[in-house]
Coordinates of N, CA, C and O in Angstrom, one line a residue:
M1 N 205.1 69.5 105.0 CA 204.0 69.6 104.1 C 203.3 68.4 103.9 O 202.1 68.3 103.7
I2 N 204.0 67.2 103.6 CA 203.4 66.0 103.5 C 202.7 65.5 104.7 O 201.6 65.0 104.7
A3 N 203.1 65.9 105.9 CA 202.5 65.6 107.3 C 201.2 66.4 107.2 O 200.2 65.7 107.7
K4 N 201.1 67.5 106.8 CA 200.0 68.5 106.9 C 198.8 67.8 105.9 O 197.7 67.7 106.2
T5 N 199.2 67.2 104.7 CA 198.3 66.8 103.8 C 197.7 65.5 104.3 O 196.5 65.2 104.2
S6 N 198.6 64.7 104.9 CA 198.2 63.3 105.5 C 197.1 63.6 106.7 O 196.1 63.0 106.8
V7 N 197.4 64.6 107.5 CA 196.5 64.8 108.6 C 195.2 65.4 108.1 O 194.1 65.1 108.6
R8 N 195.3 66.3 107.1 CA 194.0 66.9 106.5 C 193.2 65.8 105.8 O 191.9 65.7 106.0
R9 N 193.9 64.9 105.1 CA 193.2 63.7 104.5 C 192.5 62.8 105.5 O 191.5 62.5 105.3
A10 N 193.2 62.6 106.6 CA 192.7 61.8 107.7 C 191.4 62.3 108.3 O 190.5 61.7 108.7
A11 N 191.6 63.7 108.5 CA 190.5 64.6 109.2 C 189.3 64.5 108.2 O 188.2 64.2 108.7
L12 N 189.6 64.5 107.0 CA 188.4 64.6 106.0 C 187.7 63.1 105.9 O 186.6 63.1 105.9
V13 N 188.5 62.1 105.9 CA 188.0 60.8 106.0 C 187.2 60.5 107.3 O 186.1 60.0 107.2
A14 N 187.8 61.0 108.4 CA 187.1 60.8 109.7 C 185.7 61.6 109.8 O 184.7 61.1 110.2
A15 N 185.7 62.7 109.2 CA 184.5 63.5 109.1 C 183.3 62.9 108.2 O 182.3 62.9 108.6
A16 N 183.9 62.4 107.0 CA 182.9 61.7 106.3 C 182.3 60.4 106.9 O 181.1 60.1 106.8
L17 N 183.2 59.7 107.5 CA 182.7 58.4 108.3 C 181.7 58.8 109.5 O 180.8 58.1 109.7
A18 N 182.1 60.0 110.0 CA 181.2 60.4 111.2 C 179.9 60.7 110.6 O 178.8 60.4 111.3
A19 N 179.8 61.4 109.5 CA 178.6 61.9 108.8 C 177.8 60.6 108.5 O 176.7 60.5 108.6
L20 N 178.4 59.5 107.9 CA 177.7 58.4 107.5 C 177.3 57.6 108.8 O 176.1 57.1 108.7
T21 N 178.0 57.6 109.7 CA 177.5 57.0 111.1 C 176.5 57.6 111.7 O 175.4 56.9 112.0
V22 N 176.2 58.9 111.6 CA 175.1 59.7 112.0 C 173.9 59.4 111.2 O 172.9 59.1 111.7
S23 N 174.1 59.5 109.9 CA 172.9 59.2 109.0 C 172.5 57.8 109.0 O 171.3 57.6 108.9
C24 N 173.3 56.9 109.4 CA 173.0 55.5 109.4 C 172.3 55.2 110.6 O 171.5 54.3 110.8
G25 N 172.6 55.9 111.7 CA 172.2 55.6 113.1 C 170.8 56.2 113.4 O 170.1 56.0 114.5
T26 N 170.2 56.9 112.4 CA 168.8 57.5 112.6 C 167.7 56.3 112.4 O 168.0 55.5 111.8
A27 N 166.6 56.7 113.0 CA 165.4 55.7 112.8 C 165.2 55.7 111.4 O 164.9 56.7 110.6
P28 N 165.0 54.5 110.8 CA 164.8 54.3 109.3 C 163.4 54.6 109.0 O 162.5 54.5 110.0
E29 N 163.1 55.0 107.9 CA 161.7 55.3 107.4 C 161.1 54.1 107.1 O 161.6 53.1 106.7
P30 N 159.7 53.9 107.3 CA 159.1 52.7 107.0 C 159.1 52.4 105.5 O 159.2 53.2 104.7
D31 N 159.1 51.0 105.2 CA 159.3 50.5 103.8 C 157.8 50.8 103.3 O 156.9 49.8 103.3
R32 N 157.6 51.8 102.5 CA 156.3 52.1 101.8 C 156.1 51.1 100.8 O 154.8 50.7 100.5
S33 N 157.0 50.7 100.0 CA 156.9 49.6 99.0 C 156.2 48.3 99.4 O 155.5 47.6 98.8
A34 N 156.4 47.8 100.7 CA 155.9 46.7 101.3 C 154.5 46.8 101.6 O 153.8 45.8 101.4
A35 N 153.9 48.0 101.8 CA 152.6 48.2 102.1 C 151.8 48.4 100.8 O 150.5 48.3 101.0
G36 N 152.4 48.5 99.8 CA 151.8 48.7 98.5 C 151.7 50.2 98.1 O 151.9 51.1 98.8
P37 N 151.2 50.4 96.9 CA 151.1 51.8 96.3 C 150.1 52.5 96.9 O 149.0 52.0 97.3
G38 N 150.5 53.8 97.3 CA 149.4 54.7 97.8 C 149.3 54.5 99.3 O 148.6 55.3 100.0
A39 N 150.0 53.5 99.9 CA 149.9 53.4 101.4 C 150.9 54.1 102.2 O 151.9 54.4 101.7
T40 N 150.5 54.7 103.2 CA 151.3 55.4 104.1 C 151.3 54.8 105.4 O 150.5 54.3 105.9
A41 N 152.6 54.8 106.1 CA 152.7 54.4 107.4 C 152.5 55.5 108.4 O 153.2 56.4 108.4
T42 N 151.3 55.4 109.0 CA 151.0 56.5 109.9 C 151.1 56.1 111.4 O 151.2 56.8 112.4
A43 N 151.2 54.7 111.6 CA 151.4 54.2 113.0 C 153.0 54.3 113.4 O 153.8 54.2 112.6
T44 N 153.0 54.8 114.6 CA 154.4 54.9 115.2 C 154.3 54.1 116.5 O 153.3 53.8 117.2
P45 N 155.6 53.7 116.9 CA 155.6 53.0 118.2 C 154.9 53.7 119.3 O 155.3 54.9 119.6
G46 N 154.0 53.0 120.1 CA 153.4 53.7 121.1 C 152.1 54.4 120.7 O 151.4 54.9 121.5
A47 N 151.8 54.4 119.5 CA 150.6 55.0 119.0 C 149.4 54.2 119.3 O 149.5 52.9 119.6
S48 N 148.3 54.7 119.3 CA 147.0 53.9 119.8 C 146.7 52.9 118.7 O 146.0 51.9 118.9
E49 N 147.1 53.0 117.4 CA 146.6 52.2 116.3 C 147.9 51.2 116.0 O 148.9 51.7 115.8
P50 N 147.7 49.9 116.0 CA 148.9 49.1 115.6 C 149.4 49.3 114.2 O 148.6 49.5 113.3
A51 N 150.6 49.0 114.0 CA 151.2 49.2 112.7 C 150.6 48.2 111.8 O 150.8 48.4 110.6
A52 N 150.3 47.1 112.2 CA 149.7 46.1 111.3 C 148.6 46.3 110.5 O 148.3 45.8 109.5
T53 N 147.8 47.5 110.7 CA 146.7 47.9 109.9 C 147.1 48.2 108.5 O 146.2 48.2 107.7
T54 N 148.3 48.6 108.2 CA 148.7 49.0 107.0 C 149.3 47.9 106.1 O 149.4 47.9 105.0
A55 N 149.5 46.7 106.7 CA 149.9 45.6 106.0 C 148.9 44.8 105.5 O 147.7 44.8 105.7
E56 N 149.3 44.3 104.3 CA 148.4 43.5 103.4 C 147.8 42.2 104.2 O 148.7 41.4 104.7
P57 N 146.7 41.8 104.2 CA 146.3 40.6 104.9 C 146.7 39.3 104.2 O 147.0 39.3 103.0
T58 N 146.9 38.3 105.0 CA 147.4 37.2 104.3 C 146.4 36.4 103.6 O 146.8 35.6 102.7
A59 N 145.2 36.7 103.9 CA 144.1 36.0 103.1 C 143.1 37.1 102.8 O 142.8 38.0 103.7
P60 N 142.4 36.9 101.6 CA 141.4 38.1 101.3 C 140.2 37.9 102.2 O 139.8 36.9 102.5
P61 N 139.7 39.1 102.7 CA 138.5 39.1 103.6 C 137.3 38.6 102.7 O 137.3 38.6 101.6
E62 N 136.4 38.2 103.5 CA 135.2 37.7 102.9 C 134.5 38.7 102.0 O 133.9 38.4 101.0
A63 N 134.6 39.9 102.4 CA 133.9 41.0 101.5 C 134.5 41.0 100.0 O 133.8 41.5 99.1
D64 N 135.8 40.8 99.9 CA 136.4 40.8 98.7 C 136.0 39.7 97.7 O 136.0 39.8 96.6
A65 N 135.3 38.6 98.3 CA 134.8 37.4 97.5 C 133.8 38.0 96.5 O 133.6 37.5 95.5
A66 N 133.0 39.0 96.9 CA 131.9 39.4 96.1 C 132.2 40.8 95.3 O 131.4 41.3 95.0
A67 N 133.5 41.1 95.5 CA 133.9 42.4 94.9 C 133.7 42.6 93.4 O 133.9 41.6 92.7
T68 N 133.3 43.7 92.9 CA 133.1 43.8 91.5 C 134.4 44.4 90.8 O 135.1 45.1 91.6
P69 N 134.5 44.4 89.6 CA 135.6 44.9 89.0 C 135.9 46.4 89.3 O 137.0 46.9 89.6
S70 N 134.7 47.2 89.5 CA 135.0 48.7 89.8 C 135.4 48.7 91.2 O 136.1 49.8 91.5
D71 N 135.1 47.8 92.0 CA 135.6 47.8 93.4 C 137.1 47.7 93.6 O 137.7 48.2 94.4
L72 N 137.6 47.0 92.6 CA 139.1 46.6 92.6 C 139.9 47.6 91.8 O 141.1 47.6 91.8
A73 N 139.3 48.5 91.0 CA 140.0 49.4 90.2 C 140.8 50.4 91.2 O 140.4 50.7 92.3
P74 N 142.0 50.7 90.7 CA 142.9 51.6 91.6 C 142.2 53.1 91.8 O 141.7 53.6 90.8
S75 N 142.1 53.4 93.1 CA 141.4 54.6 93.3 C 142.4 55.8 93.3 O 142.1 56.9 93.3
S76 N 143.7 55.4 93.6 CA 144.6 56.5 93.6 C 145.5 56.9 92.3 O 146.3 57.4 92.4
G77 N 144.8 56.5 91.2 CA 145.4 56.6 90.0 C 146.8 55.9 89.8 O 147.8 56.3 89.2
E78 N 146.7 54.8 90.2 CA 147.9 53.7 90.0 C 148.3 53.7 88.5 O 147.6 53.6 87.7
K79 N 149.6 53.8 88.4 CA 150.1 53.7 87.1 C 150.2 52.3 86.5 O 150.3 51.2 87.4
V80 N 150.2 52.1 85.2 CA 150.2 50.9 84.7 C 151.5 50.0 85.0 O 151.5 48.9 85.4
R81 N 152.6 50.8 85.0 CA 153.9 50.2 85.5 C 153.7 49.5 86.9 O 154.2 48.4 87.2
D82 N 153.2 50.3 87.9 CA 153.1 49.7 89.2 C 152.0 48.5 89.3 O 152.2 47.5 89.9
A83 N 150.9 48.7 88.5 CA 150.0 47.6 88.5 C 150.5 46.3 87.7 O 150.3 45.3 88.3
F84 N 151.4 46.6 86.8 CA 151.9 45.4 86.0 C 153.0 44.8 87.0 O 153.0 43.5 87.0
A85 N 153.6 45.4 87.7 CA 154.7 44.9 88.6 C 154.0 43.9 89.7 O 154.5 42.9 90.0
T86 N 152.8 44.5 90.2 CA 152.2 43.5 91.2 C 151.5 42.4 90.6 O 151.4 41.3 91.2
L87 N 151.2 42.5 89.3 CA 150.6 41.2 88.6 C 151.7 40.3 88.3 O 151.6 39.1 88.6
Q88 N 153.0 40.7 87.9 CA 154.1 39.9 87.8 C 154.5 39.2 88.9 O 155.0 38.0 88.9
A89 N 154.2 39.7 90.2 CA 154.6 39.0 91.4 C 153.9 37.7 91.6 O 154.2 37.0 92.4
T90 N 152.7 37.6 90.8 CA 152.1 36.3 90.9 C 152.5 35.2 90.0 O 152.0 34.1 90.1
L91 N 153.5 35.5 89.2 CA 153.8 34.7 88.1 C 154.3 33.3 88.6 O 154.1 32.2 88.1
Y92 N 155.1 33.2 89.8 CA 155.7 31.9 90.2 C 154.8 31.5 91.4 O 155.3 30.5 92.0
D93 N 153.7 32.0 91.6 CA 152.8 31.5 92.7 C 151.9 30.5 92.1 O 151.7 30.5 90.9
S94 N 151.2 29.7 92.8 CA 150.3 28.6 92.3 C 149.2 28.4 93.4 O 149.4 28.9 94.5
C95 N 148.3 27.4 93.0 CA 147.4 27.0 94.0 C 147.8 25.9 95.0 O 147.0 25.4 95.7
A96 N 149.1 25.8 95.1 CA 149.7 24.6 95.8 C 149.3 24.9 97.3 O 149.1 23.9 98.0
Q97 N 149.5 26.1 97.9 CA 149.2 26.3 99.2 C 147.8 26.8 99.6 O 147.2 26.2 100.4
D98 N 147.5 27.9 99.1 CA 146.1 28.4 99.3 C 145.6 29.0 98.0 O 145.7 30.2 97.6
C99 N 144.8 28.1 97.4 CA 144.3 28.3 96.1 C 143.3 29.5 96.0 O 143.4 30.3 95.2
A100 N 142.4 29.6 97.0 CA 141.5 30.7 97.1 C 142.2 32.0 97.2 O 141.8 32.9 96.5
Y101 N 143.1 32.1 98.0 CA 143.9 33.3 98.1 C 144.6 33.7 96.8 O 144.6 34.8 96.3
F102 N 145.3 32.7 96.3 CA 146.0 32.9 95.0 C 145.1 33.4 93.9 O 145.6 34.3 93.2
L103 N 144.1 32.7 93.7 CA 143.1 33.1 92.6 C 142.5 34.4 92.8 O 142.4 35.2 91.9
G104 N 142.2 34.8 94.0 CA 141.8 36.0 94.4 C 142.7 37.1 94.1 O 142.4 38.2 93.7
R105 N 143.9 36.9 94.3 CA 145.0 37.9 94.3 C 145.2 38.0 92.8 O 145.3 39.2 92.3
V106 N 145.3 37.0 91.9 CA 145.4 37.1 90.5 C 144.4 38.1 90.0 O 144.6 39.1 89.2
H107 N 143.1 37.6 90.4 CA 141.9 38.4 89.9 C 142.0 39.9 90.3 O 141.8 40.7 89.4
K108 N 142.3 40.2 91.6 CA 142.6 41.5 92.0 C 143.6 42.2 91.2 O 143.4 43.5 90.8
E109 N 144.7 41.7 91.0 CA 145.8 42.3 90.4 C 145.4 42.5 88.8 O 145.7 43.6 88.3
L110 N 144.7 41.7 88.3 CA 144.2 41.8 86.8 C 143.3 43.0 86.8 O 143.3 43.8 85.9
Q111 N 142.4 43.1 87.8 CA 141.4 44.2 87.7 C 142.0 45.5 87.9 O 141.7 46.5 87.3
E112 N 143.0 45.5 88.8 CA 143.8 46.8 89.1 C 144.5 47.3 87.9 O 144.6 48.3 87.5
L113 N 145.1 46.3 87.1 CA 145.9 46.7 85.9 C 144.9 47.1 84.9 O 145.2 48.1 84.2
D114 N 143.8 46.6 84.7 CA 142.8 46.9 83.8 C 142.4 48.3 84.0 O 142.2 49.2 83.1
G115 N 142.1 48.7 85.3 CA 141.7 50.0 85.7 C 142.8 51.0 85.4 O 142.5 52.1 85.0
A116 N 144.1 50.6 85.7 CA 145.3 51.6 85.4 C 145.4 51.8 83.8 O 145.7 52.8 83.4
M117 N 145.1 50.6 83.1 CA 145.3 50.9 81.7 C 144.2 51.8 81.1 O 144.5 52.6 80.2
K118 N 143.0 51.7 81.6 CA 141.9 52.4 81.2 C 142.1 53.9 81.6 O 141.6 54.9 80.9
A119 N 142.8 54.1 82.7 CA 142.9 55.5 83.2 C 144.2 56.1 82.7 O 144.6 57.3 83.1
D120 N 145.1 55.4 82.0 CA 146.3 55.8 81.6 C 146.1 57.0 80.7 O 145.2 57.1 79.9
P121 N 147.1 58.0 80.9 CA 147.1 59.2 79.9 C 147.2 59.0 78.5 O 146.6 59.7 77.6
K122 N 147.7 57.8 78.0 CA 147.7 57.5 76.7 C 146.4 57.0 76.2 O 146.2 56.8 75.0
G123 N 145.5 56.7 77.1 CA 144.2 56.3 76.7 C 144.0 54.8 76.6 O 144.9 54.1 76.4
P124 N 142.9 54.3 76.7 CA 142.5 52.9 76.7 C 142.9 52.3 75.4 O 143.2 51.0 75.2
G125 N 142.9 53.1 74.3 CA 143.2 52.6 73.0 C 144.6 52.1 72.8 O 144.9 51.5 71.8
H126 N 145.4 52.6 73.9 CA 146.9 52.1 73.8 C 147.1 50.7 74.2 O 148.1 50.1 74.0
F127 N 146.1 50.1 74.9 CA 146.1 48.8 75.4 C 144.9 47.9 74.9 O 144.3 47.2 75.7
P128 N 144.7 47.9 73.7 CA 143.6 47.2 73.1 C 143.3 45.8 73.5 O 142.3 45.2 74.0
E129 N 144.5 45.0 73.4 CA 144.3 43.5 73.5 C 144.3 43.1 75.0 O 143.4 42.3 75.3
P130 N 145.0 43.7 76.0 CA 144.8 43.3 77.3 C 143.4 43.9 77.8 O 142.8 43.0 78.5
I131 N 142.9 44.9 77.4 CA 141.5 45.3 77.8 C 140.4 44.5 77.2 O 139.6 44.1 77.9
Q132 N 140.7 43.9 76.0 CA 139.7 43.0 75.5 C 139.8 41.7 76.2 O 138.7 41.1 76.5
K133 N 141.0 41.2 76.5 CA 141.1 39.9 77.2 C 140.4 40.1 78.7 O 139.7 39.2 79.1
M134 N 140.6 41.3 79.4 CA 139.9 41.5 80.6 C 138.4 41.6 80.4 O 137.7 41.0 81.3
A135 N 137.9 42.0 79.4 CA 136.5 42.1 79.1 C 136.0 40.7 79.0 O 134.8 40.4 79.5
E136 N 136.7 40.0 78.3 CA 136.4 38.4 78.1 C 136.3 37.8 79.5 O 135.2 37.1 79.7
L137 N 137.2 38.0 80.2 CA 137.3 37.4 81.5 C 136.1 37.8 82.3 O 135.5 37.1 83.0
N138 N 135.9 39.1 82.4 CA 134.9 39.6 83.2 C 133.6 39.3 82.7 O 132.7 39.0 83.7
K139 N 133.3 39.1 81.5 CA 132.0 38.5 81.0 C 131.8 37.1 81.4 O 130.7 36.8 81.9
T140 N 132.7 36.4 81.4 CA 132.7 34.8 81.8 C 132.5 34.8 83.2 O 131.7 34.1 83.7
L141 N 133.2 35.6 84.1 CA 133.0 35.6 85.5 C 131.7 36.3 85.9 O 131.2 35.8 87.0
A142 N 131.0 37.0 85.1 CA 129.8 37.7 85.3 C 129.6 38.2 86.7 O 128.6 38.2 87.4
G143 N 130.6 39.0 87.1 CA 130.7 39.6 88.4 C 130.8 38.9 89.6 O 130.8 39.3 90.7
D144 N 131.0 37.6 89.4 CA 131.2 36.6 90.6 C 132.6 36.4 90.8 O 133.1 35.5 90.0
S145 N 133.2 36.9 91.8 CA 134.7 36.6 92.1 C 134.8 35.7 93.4 O 135.8 35.9 93.9
S146 N 133.8 35.0 93.6 CA 133.8 34.1 94.7 C 135.0 33.1 94.4 O 135.3 32.7 93.3
S147 N 135.5 32.5 95.4 CA 136.6 31.4 95.4 C 136.1 30.3 94.5 O 136.9 29.8 93.6
E148 N 134.9 29.9 94.6 CA 134.3 28.7 93.8 C 134.2 29.1 92.3 O 134.7 28.3 91.4
N149 N 133.9 30.3 91.9 CA 133.8 30.7 90.6 C 135.2 30.9 90.0 O 135.4 30.6 88.8
L150 N 136.1 31.5 90.8 CA 137.5 31.7 90.2 C 138.0 30.4 90.1 O 138.8 30.1 89.0
K151 N 137.9 29.5 90.9 CA 138.5 28.1 90.8 C 137.8 27.4 89.5 O 138.6 26.8 88.7
K152 N 136.5 27.6 89.3 CA 136.0 27.1 88.1 C 136.4 27.7 86.8 O 136.6 26.9 85.8
H153 N 136.8 28.9 86.9 CA 137.5 29.6 85.7 C 139.1 29.8 85.8 O 139.5 30.7 85.2
E154 N 139.6 28.9 86.6 CA 141.1 29.0 86.9 C 141.9 29.3 85.7 O 142.8 30.0 85.5
K155 N 141.7 28.3 84.7 CA 142.3 28.2 83.5 C 142.3 29.6 82.6 O 143.3 30.1 82.2
L156 N 141.1 30.1 82.5 CA 140.9 31.4 81.9 C 141.5 32.6 82.7 O 142.3 33.5 82.1
L157 N 141.4 32.6 83.9 CA 142.1 33.5 84.9 C 143.5 33.5 84.7 O 144.1 34.7 84.4
I158 N 144.2 32.5 84.7 CA 145.6 32.2 84.7 C 146.1 32.7 83.2 O 147.1 33.2 83.0
G159 N 145.4 32.1 82.2 CA 145.6 32.4 80.8 C 145.5 33.9 80.6 O 146.3 34.3 79.7
T160 N 144.7 34.5 81.1 CA 144.5 36.1 80.9 C 145.6 36.7 81.5 O 146.4 37.6 80.9
R161 N 146.1 36.2 82.7 CA 147.3 36.9 83.4 C 148.5 36.6 82.4 O 149.4 37.6 82.2
D162 N 148.7 35.4 82.0 CA 149.9 35.0 81.2 C 149.9 35.8 79.8 O 150.9 36.3 79.3
F163 N 148.6 35.9 79.3 CA 148.6 36.6 78.0 C 149.0 38.1 78.3 O 149.7 38.6 77.4
I164 N 148.4 38.7 79.2 CA 148.7 40.2 79.4 C 150.4 40.3 79.8 O 150.9 41.3 79.4
N165 N 150.8 39.4 80.5 CA 152.2 39.5 80.9 C 153.0 39.5 79.6 O 154.0 40.2 79.4
T166 N 152.8 38.5 78.7 CA 153.4 38.3 77.3 C 153.3 39.7 76.7 O 154.2 40.2 76.0
W167 N 152.0 40.2 76.5 CA 151.8 41.4 75.8 C 152.6 42.6 76.3 O 153.2 43.3 75.5
M168 N 152.7 42.7 77.6 CA 153.3 43.7 78.2 C 154.8 43.6 77.9 O 155.6 44.6 77.8
Q169 N 155.3 42.5 78.0 CA 156.7 42.2 77.7 C 157.2 42.8 76.4 O 158.4 43.1 76.1
G170 N 156.3 42.7 75.5 CA 156.5 43.2 74.2 C 156.3 44.8 73.9 O 156.5 45.3 72.9
H171 N 155.9 45.4 75.2 CA 155.7 46.9 75.1 C 156.4 47.4 76.3 O 155.7 48.0 77.3
P172 N 157.8 47.2 76.4 CA 158.5 47.7 77.6 C 158.3 49.1 77.9 O 158.5 49.6 79.0
D173 N 158.0 50.1 76.9 CA 157.9 51.5 77.2 C 156.7 51.7 78.0 O 156.6 52.8 78.6
D174 N 155.8 50.7 78.2 CA 154.7 51.0 79.1 C 154.9 50.6 80.5 O 154.1 50.9 81.4
Y175 N 155.9 49.9 80.9 CA 156.1 49.6 82.2 C 157.6 49.9 82.7 O 157.9 49.6 83.8
R176 N 158.4 50.6 81.9 CA 159.6 50.9 82.6 C 159.8 52.3 82.7 O 159.0 53.1 82.2

């Protein structure tokens, strides 16, 4: 009886390992989080379009330099949680390597978070201080998101990011 139990147990373990091996050996799904919210990986090996088209560029295109806040608002109904996470990803970056890219990215992330807050089901009144800070920033920038203007207002841009980060940390129910 003991021998039959051991054989059954060994067979069960072998079957479980075989199932894991099969599931681990299949082609992995593309990492959608690396491409950003709302992005889908449609390119496959051998397809006519290269997979690099879904990746985020290393530097902002020239057209983004003149983008208005409405151009940067999330079009897919991005959630505040997701927009805040991408803003937080800028916290330990700086102008040390590529200042134009860094400031453009902070500006873009702030605009997307602003749009997400305004579109949130709780309503824009749920985020009064961050939306007010963004309005002040946008008024100062006067629609000019060029590298030169962002550099000129770098202190206000970074200050707005840090203020919103601190405010959101005090409201964890909005991003968890």
